[in-house]
Short mmCIF file of C-alpha atoms in Angstrom, two decimals:
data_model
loop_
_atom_site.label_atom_id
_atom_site.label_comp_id
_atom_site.label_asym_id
_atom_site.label_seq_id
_atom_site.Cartn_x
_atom_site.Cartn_y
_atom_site.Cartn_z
CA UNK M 1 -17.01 -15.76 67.64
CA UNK M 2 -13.17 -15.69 67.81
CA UNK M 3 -12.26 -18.69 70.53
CA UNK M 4 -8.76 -17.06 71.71
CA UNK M 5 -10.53 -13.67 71.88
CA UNK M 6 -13.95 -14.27 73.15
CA UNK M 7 -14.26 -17.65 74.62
CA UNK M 8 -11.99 -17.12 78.06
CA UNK M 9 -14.78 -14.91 79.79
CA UNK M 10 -17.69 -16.57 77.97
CA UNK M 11 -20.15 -18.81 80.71
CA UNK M 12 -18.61 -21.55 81.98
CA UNK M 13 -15.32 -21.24 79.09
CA UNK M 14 -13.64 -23.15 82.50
CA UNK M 15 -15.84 -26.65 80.80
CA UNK M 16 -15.23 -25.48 77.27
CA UNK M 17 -13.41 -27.64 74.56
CA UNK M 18 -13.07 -28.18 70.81
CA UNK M 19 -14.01 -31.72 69.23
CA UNK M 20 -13.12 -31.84 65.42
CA UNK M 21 -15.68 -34.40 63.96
CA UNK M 22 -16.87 -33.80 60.22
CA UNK M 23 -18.31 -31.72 58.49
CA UNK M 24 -18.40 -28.98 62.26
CA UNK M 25 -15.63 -28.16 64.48
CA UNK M 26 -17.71 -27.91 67.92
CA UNK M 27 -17.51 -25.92 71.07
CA UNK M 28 -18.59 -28.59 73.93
CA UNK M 29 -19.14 -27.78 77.27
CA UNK M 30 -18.95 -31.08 79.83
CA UNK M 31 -19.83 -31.14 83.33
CA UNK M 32 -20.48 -33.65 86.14
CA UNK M 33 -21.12 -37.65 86.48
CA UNK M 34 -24.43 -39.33 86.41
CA UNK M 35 -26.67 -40.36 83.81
CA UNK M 36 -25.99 -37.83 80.60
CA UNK M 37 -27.84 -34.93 79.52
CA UNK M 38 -27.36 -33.59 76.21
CA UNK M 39 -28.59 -29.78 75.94
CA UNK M 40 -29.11 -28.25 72.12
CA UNK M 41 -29.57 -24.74 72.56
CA UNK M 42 -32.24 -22.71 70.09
CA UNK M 43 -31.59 -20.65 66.62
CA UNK M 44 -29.29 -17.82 67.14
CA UNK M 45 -28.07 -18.47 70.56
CA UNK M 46 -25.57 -20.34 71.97
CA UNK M 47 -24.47 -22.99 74.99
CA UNK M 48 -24.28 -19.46 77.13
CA UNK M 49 -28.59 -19.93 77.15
CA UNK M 50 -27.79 -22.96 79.83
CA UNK M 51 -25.45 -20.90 82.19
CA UNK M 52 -28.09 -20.22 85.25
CA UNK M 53 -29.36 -24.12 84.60
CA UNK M 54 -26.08 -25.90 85.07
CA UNK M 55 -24.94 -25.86 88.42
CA UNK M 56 -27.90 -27.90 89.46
CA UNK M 57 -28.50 -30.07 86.25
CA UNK M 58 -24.65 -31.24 87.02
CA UNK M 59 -24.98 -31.72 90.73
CA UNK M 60 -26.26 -35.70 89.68
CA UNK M 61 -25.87 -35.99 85.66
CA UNK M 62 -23.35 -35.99 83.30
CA UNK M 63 -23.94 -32.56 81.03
CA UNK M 64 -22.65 -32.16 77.07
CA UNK M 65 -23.68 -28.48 75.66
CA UNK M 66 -22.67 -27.93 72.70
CA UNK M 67 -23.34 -25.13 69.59
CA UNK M 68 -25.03 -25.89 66.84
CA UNK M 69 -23.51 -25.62 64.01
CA UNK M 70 -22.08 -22.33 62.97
CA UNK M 71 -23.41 -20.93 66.09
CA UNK M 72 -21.22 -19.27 68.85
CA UNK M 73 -18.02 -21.13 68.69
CA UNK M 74 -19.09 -24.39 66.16
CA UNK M 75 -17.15 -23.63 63.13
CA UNK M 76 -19.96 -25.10 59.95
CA UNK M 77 -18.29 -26.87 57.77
CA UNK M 78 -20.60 -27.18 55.30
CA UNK M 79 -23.54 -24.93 55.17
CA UNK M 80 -25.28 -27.60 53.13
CA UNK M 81 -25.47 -29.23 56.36
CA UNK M 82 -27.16 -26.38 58.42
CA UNK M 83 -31.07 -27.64 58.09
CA UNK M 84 -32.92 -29.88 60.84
CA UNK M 85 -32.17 -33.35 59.99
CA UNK M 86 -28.38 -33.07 58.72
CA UNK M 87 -27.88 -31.38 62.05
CA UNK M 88 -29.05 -33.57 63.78
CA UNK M 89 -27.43 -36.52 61.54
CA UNK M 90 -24.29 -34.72 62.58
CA UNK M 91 -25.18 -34.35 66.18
CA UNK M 92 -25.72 -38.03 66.36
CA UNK M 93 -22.36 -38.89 64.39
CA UNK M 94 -20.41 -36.90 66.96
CA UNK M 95 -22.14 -38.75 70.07
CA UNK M 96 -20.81 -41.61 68.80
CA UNK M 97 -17.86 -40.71 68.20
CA UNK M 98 -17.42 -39.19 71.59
CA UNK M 99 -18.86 -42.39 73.02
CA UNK M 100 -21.47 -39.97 74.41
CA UNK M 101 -24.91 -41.90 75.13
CA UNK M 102 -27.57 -39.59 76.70
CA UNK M 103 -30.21 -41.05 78.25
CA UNK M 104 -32.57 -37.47 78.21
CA UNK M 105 -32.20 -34.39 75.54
CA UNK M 106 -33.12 -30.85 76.45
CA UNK M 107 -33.74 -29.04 73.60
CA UNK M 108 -34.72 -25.26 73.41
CA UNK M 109 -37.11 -23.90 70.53
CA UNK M 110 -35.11 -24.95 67.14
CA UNK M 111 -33.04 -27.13 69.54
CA UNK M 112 -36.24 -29.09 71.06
CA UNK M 113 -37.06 -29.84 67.02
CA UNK M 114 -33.61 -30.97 66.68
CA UNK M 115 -33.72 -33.33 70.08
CA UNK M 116 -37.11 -34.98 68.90
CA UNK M 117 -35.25 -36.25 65.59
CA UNK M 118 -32.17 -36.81 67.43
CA UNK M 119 -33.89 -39.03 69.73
CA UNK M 120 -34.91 -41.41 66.54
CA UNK M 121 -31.16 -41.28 65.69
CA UNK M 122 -29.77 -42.52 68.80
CA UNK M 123 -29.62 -45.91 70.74
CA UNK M 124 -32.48 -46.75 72.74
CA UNK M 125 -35.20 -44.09 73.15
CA UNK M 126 -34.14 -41.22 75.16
CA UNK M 127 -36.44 -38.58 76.68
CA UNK M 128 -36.78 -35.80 75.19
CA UNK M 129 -37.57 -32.40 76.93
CA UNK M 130 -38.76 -29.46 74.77
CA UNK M 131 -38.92 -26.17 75.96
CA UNK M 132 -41.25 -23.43 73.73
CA UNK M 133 -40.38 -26.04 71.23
CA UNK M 134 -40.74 -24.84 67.52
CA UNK M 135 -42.29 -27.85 66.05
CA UNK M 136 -44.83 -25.49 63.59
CA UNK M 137 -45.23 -26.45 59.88
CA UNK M 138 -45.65 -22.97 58.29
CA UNK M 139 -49.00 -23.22 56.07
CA UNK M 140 -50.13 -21.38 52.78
CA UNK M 141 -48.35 -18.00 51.85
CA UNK M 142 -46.24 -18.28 54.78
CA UNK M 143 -45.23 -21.98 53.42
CA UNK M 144 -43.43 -20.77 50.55
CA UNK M 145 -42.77 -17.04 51.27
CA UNK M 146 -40.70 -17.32 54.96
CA UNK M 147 -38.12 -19.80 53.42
CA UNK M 148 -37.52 -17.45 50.11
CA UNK M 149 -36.98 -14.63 52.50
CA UNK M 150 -34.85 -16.73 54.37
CA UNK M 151 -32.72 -17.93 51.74
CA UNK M 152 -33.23 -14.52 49.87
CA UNK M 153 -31.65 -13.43 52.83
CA UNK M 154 -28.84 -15.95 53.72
CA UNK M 155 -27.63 -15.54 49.91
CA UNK M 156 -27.08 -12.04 50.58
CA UNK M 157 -23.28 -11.14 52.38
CA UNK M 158 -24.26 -7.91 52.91
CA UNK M 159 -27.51 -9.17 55.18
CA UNK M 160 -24.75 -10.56 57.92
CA UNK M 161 -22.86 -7.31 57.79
CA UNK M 162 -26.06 -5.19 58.51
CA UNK M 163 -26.91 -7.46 61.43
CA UNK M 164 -23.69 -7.41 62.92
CA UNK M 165 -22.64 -3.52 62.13
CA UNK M 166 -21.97 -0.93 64.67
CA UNK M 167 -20.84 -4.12 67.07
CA UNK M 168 -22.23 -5.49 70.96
CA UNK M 169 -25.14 -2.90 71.38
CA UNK M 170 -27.69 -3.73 74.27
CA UNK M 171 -30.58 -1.61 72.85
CA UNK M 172 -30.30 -4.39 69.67
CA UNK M 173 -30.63 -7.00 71.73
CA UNK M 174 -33.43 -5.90 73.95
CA UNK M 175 -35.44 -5.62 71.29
CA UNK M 176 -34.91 -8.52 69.78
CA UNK M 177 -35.30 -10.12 72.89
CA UNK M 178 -38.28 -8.26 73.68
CA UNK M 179 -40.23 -9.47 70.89
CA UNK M 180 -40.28 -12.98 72.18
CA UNK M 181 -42.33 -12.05 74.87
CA UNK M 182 -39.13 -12.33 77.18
CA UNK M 183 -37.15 -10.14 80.20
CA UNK M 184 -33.40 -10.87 80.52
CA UNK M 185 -30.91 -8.51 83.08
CA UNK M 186 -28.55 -6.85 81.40
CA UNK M 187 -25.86 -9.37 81.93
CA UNK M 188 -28.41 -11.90 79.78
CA UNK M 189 -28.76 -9.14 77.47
CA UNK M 190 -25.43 -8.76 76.62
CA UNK M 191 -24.41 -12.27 75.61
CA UNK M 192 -26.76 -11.97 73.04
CA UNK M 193 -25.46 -8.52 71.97
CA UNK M 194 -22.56 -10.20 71.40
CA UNK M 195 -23.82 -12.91 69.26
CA UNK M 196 -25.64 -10.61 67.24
CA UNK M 197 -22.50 -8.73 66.53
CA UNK M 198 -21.00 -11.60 65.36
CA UNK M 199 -21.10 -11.52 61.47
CA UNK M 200 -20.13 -15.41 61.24
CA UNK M 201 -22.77 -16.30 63.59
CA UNK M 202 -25.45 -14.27 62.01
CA UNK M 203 -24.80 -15.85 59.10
CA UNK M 204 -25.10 -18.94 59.85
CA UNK M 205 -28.13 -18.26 61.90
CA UNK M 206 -29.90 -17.27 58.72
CA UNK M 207 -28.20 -19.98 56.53
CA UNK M 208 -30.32 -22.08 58.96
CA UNK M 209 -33.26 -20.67 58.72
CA UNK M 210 -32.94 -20.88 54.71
CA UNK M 211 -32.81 -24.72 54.99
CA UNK M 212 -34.85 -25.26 58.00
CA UNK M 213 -38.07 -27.15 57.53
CA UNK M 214 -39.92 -29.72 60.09
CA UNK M 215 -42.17 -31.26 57.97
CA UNK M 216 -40.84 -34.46 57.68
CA UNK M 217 -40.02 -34.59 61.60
CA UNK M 218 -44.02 -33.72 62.33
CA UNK M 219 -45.29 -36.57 59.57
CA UNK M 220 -43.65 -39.04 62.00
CA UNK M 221 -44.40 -37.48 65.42
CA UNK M 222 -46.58 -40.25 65.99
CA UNK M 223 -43.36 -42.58 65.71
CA UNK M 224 -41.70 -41.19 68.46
CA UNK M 225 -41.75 -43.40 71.42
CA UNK M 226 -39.30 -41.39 73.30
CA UNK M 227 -41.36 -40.04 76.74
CA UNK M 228 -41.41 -36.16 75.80
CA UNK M 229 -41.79 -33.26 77.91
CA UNK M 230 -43.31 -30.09 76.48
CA UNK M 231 -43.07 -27.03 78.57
CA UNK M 232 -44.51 -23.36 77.44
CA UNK M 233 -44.43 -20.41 78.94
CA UNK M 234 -47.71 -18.40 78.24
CA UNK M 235 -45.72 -14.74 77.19
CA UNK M 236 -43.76 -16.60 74.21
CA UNK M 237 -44.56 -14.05 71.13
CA UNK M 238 -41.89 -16.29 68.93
CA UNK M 239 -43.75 -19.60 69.11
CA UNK M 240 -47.00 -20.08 70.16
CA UNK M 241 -48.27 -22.38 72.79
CA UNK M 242 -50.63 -24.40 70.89
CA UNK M 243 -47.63 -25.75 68.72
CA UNK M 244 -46.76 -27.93 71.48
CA UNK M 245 -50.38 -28.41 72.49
CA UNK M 246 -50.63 -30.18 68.52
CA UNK M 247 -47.32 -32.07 68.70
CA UNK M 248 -48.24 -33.46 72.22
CA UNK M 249 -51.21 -34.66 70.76
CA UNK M 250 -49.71 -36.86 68.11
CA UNK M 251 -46.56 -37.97 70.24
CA UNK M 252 -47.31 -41.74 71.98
CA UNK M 253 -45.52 -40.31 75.38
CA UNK M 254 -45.78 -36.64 75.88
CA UNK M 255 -46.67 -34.51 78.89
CA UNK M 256 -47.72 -30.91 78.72
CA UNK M 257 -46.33 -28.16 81.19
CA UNK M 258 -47.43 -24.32 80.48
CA UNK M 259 -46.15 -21.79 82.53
CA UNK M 260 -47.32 -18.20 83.63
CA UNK M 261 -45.48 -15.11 83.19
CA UNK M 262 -42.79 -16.32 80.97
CA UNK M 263 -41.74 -15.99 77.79
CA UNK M 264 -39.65 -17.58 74.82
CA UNK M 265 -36.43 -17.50 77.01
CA UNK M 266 -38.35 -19.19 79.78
CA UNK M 267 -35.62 -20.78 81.04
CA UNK M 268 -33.55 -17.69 81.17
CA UNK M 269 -35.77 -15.97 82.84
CA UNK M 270 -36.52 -18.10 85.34
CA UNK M 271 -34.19 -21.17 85.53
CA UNK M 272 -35.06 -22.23 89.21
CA UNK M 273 -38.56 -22.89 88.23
CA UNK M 274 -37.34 -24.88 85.09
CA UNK M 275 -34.92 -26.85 86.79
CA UNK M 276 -37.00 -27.90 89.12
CA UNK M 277 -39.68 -29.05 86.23
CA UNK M 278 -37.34 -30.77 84.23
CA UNK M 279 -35.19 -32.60 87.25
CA UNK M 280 -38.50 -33.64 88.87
CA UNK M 281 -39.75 -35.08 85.99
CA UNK M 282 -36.49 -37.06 84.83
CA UNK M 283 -36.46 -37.90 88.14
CA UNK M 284 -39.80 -39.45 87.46
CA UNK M 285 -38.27 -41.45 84.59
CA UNK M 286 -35.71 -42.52 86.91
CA UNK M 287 -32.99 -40.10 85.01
#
């Protein structure tokens, strides 16, 4: 994504800034005062995923959104860097550096795997809140054959160009969105049509996928003393509901939440149901 060209109508481009900090040049969004919340968004989207959430997550707490690396407006700069724990290394690196100290992490899918290791990296023990979290260990064929493809894939320029050819078309995205057992509006739709016509952010989004494994974040799951929220909605087709039924049995301090009639976008689909979930609970926790 081209910040002079697509970042001034983007959501919320008004709390949008750059932060140099190595290896990643990030796009942060800030908002609001109050005890911080830091939100990592999920594999191939972007801080845009939080735009219906904000307004009332910011009415009493400090709010950082950023992009993960190589993702929307996060220049990678080192796609050696790109799997679970470097990015999460990194994330923590540039919270100190921005003197940021969250007491709670939301974390969506990949971004919920990323705020449970975060949450060992950090001072104290922040909460962590996980929505459809993807915290599965792929097993047998799938063990070795999904992370070839994936890196079979990501080696390939011509894989990004494919993705991204033929520019922002909604009928792309639907699909893709369909198949996660989600419903957007068009307006949701086409933020994603525009990050999957986005050849840099494709690519990255499959040069994560190459490197991404959790194994070593589920062998110490029962390490975690953070409190954790796990929330599922019952429609997600990308990541089942009993993977957060497993990892809330091995964390210490987790709570389980499923939800009817939503998908993996959950909190797209419905953010006034999720907000209300996730501020009652901090709330709870005396966030």
């Amino acid at each position: 994504m081209d910040w002079a060209r697509d970042l001034p109508d983007w959501p919320h481009a008004d709390a949008s800034r750059r932060v140099r900090h190595r290896p990643h040049d990030w796009h942060v969004q800030e908002w609001g005062t109050g005890p911080t919340l830091l939100l990592l968004h999920g594999a191939g989207a972007s801080t845009h995923t939080w735009r219906d959430l904000i307004p009332r997550l910011s009415e009493n707490h400090h709010i950082i959104a950023l992009d993960l690396p190589g993702h929307g407006f996060t220049r990678a700069g080192s796609v050696s860097r790109l799997g679970l724990a470097t990015t999460a290394e990194d994330i923590a690196a540039l919270c100190a550096d921005q003197n940021w100290q969250p007491q709670a992490l939301i974390g969506h899918s990949a971004g919920a795997a990323v705020a449970l290791d975060l949450a060992t990296r950090l001072p104290g023990t922040p909460a962590v809140i996980g929505l459809n979290a993807a915290l599965d260990r792929f097993e047998g064929m799938a063990g070795w054959l999904f992370p070839m493809l994936a890196k079979l894939l990501a080696l390939n320029p011509l894989t990004a160009i494919a993705f991204s050819a033929g520019g922002a078309r909604l009928g792309r995205a639907r699909n893709v969105i369909r198949a996660t057992g989600s419903t957007l509006s068009e307006e949701g739709l086409a933020w994603y049509s525009r990050l999957l016509a986005d050849r840099a952010h494709v690519d990255s989004t499959l040069q994560m996928m190459s490197r991404w494994s959790t194994d070593a974040l589920l062998d110490h799951l029962p390490e975690i003393e953070s409190p954790v929220l796990l929330v599922t909605g019952d429609r997600d087709t990308a990541v089942a509901p009993e993977v957060s039924d497993r990892a809330a049995a091995l964390l210490p301090n987790a709570e389980r939440i499923r939800l009817d009639g939503l998908g993996h976008l959950a909190h797209e689909e419905d953010p006034d149901r999720l907000c209300d979930i996730m501020l009652g609970w901090l709330r709870g926790k005396s966030f």
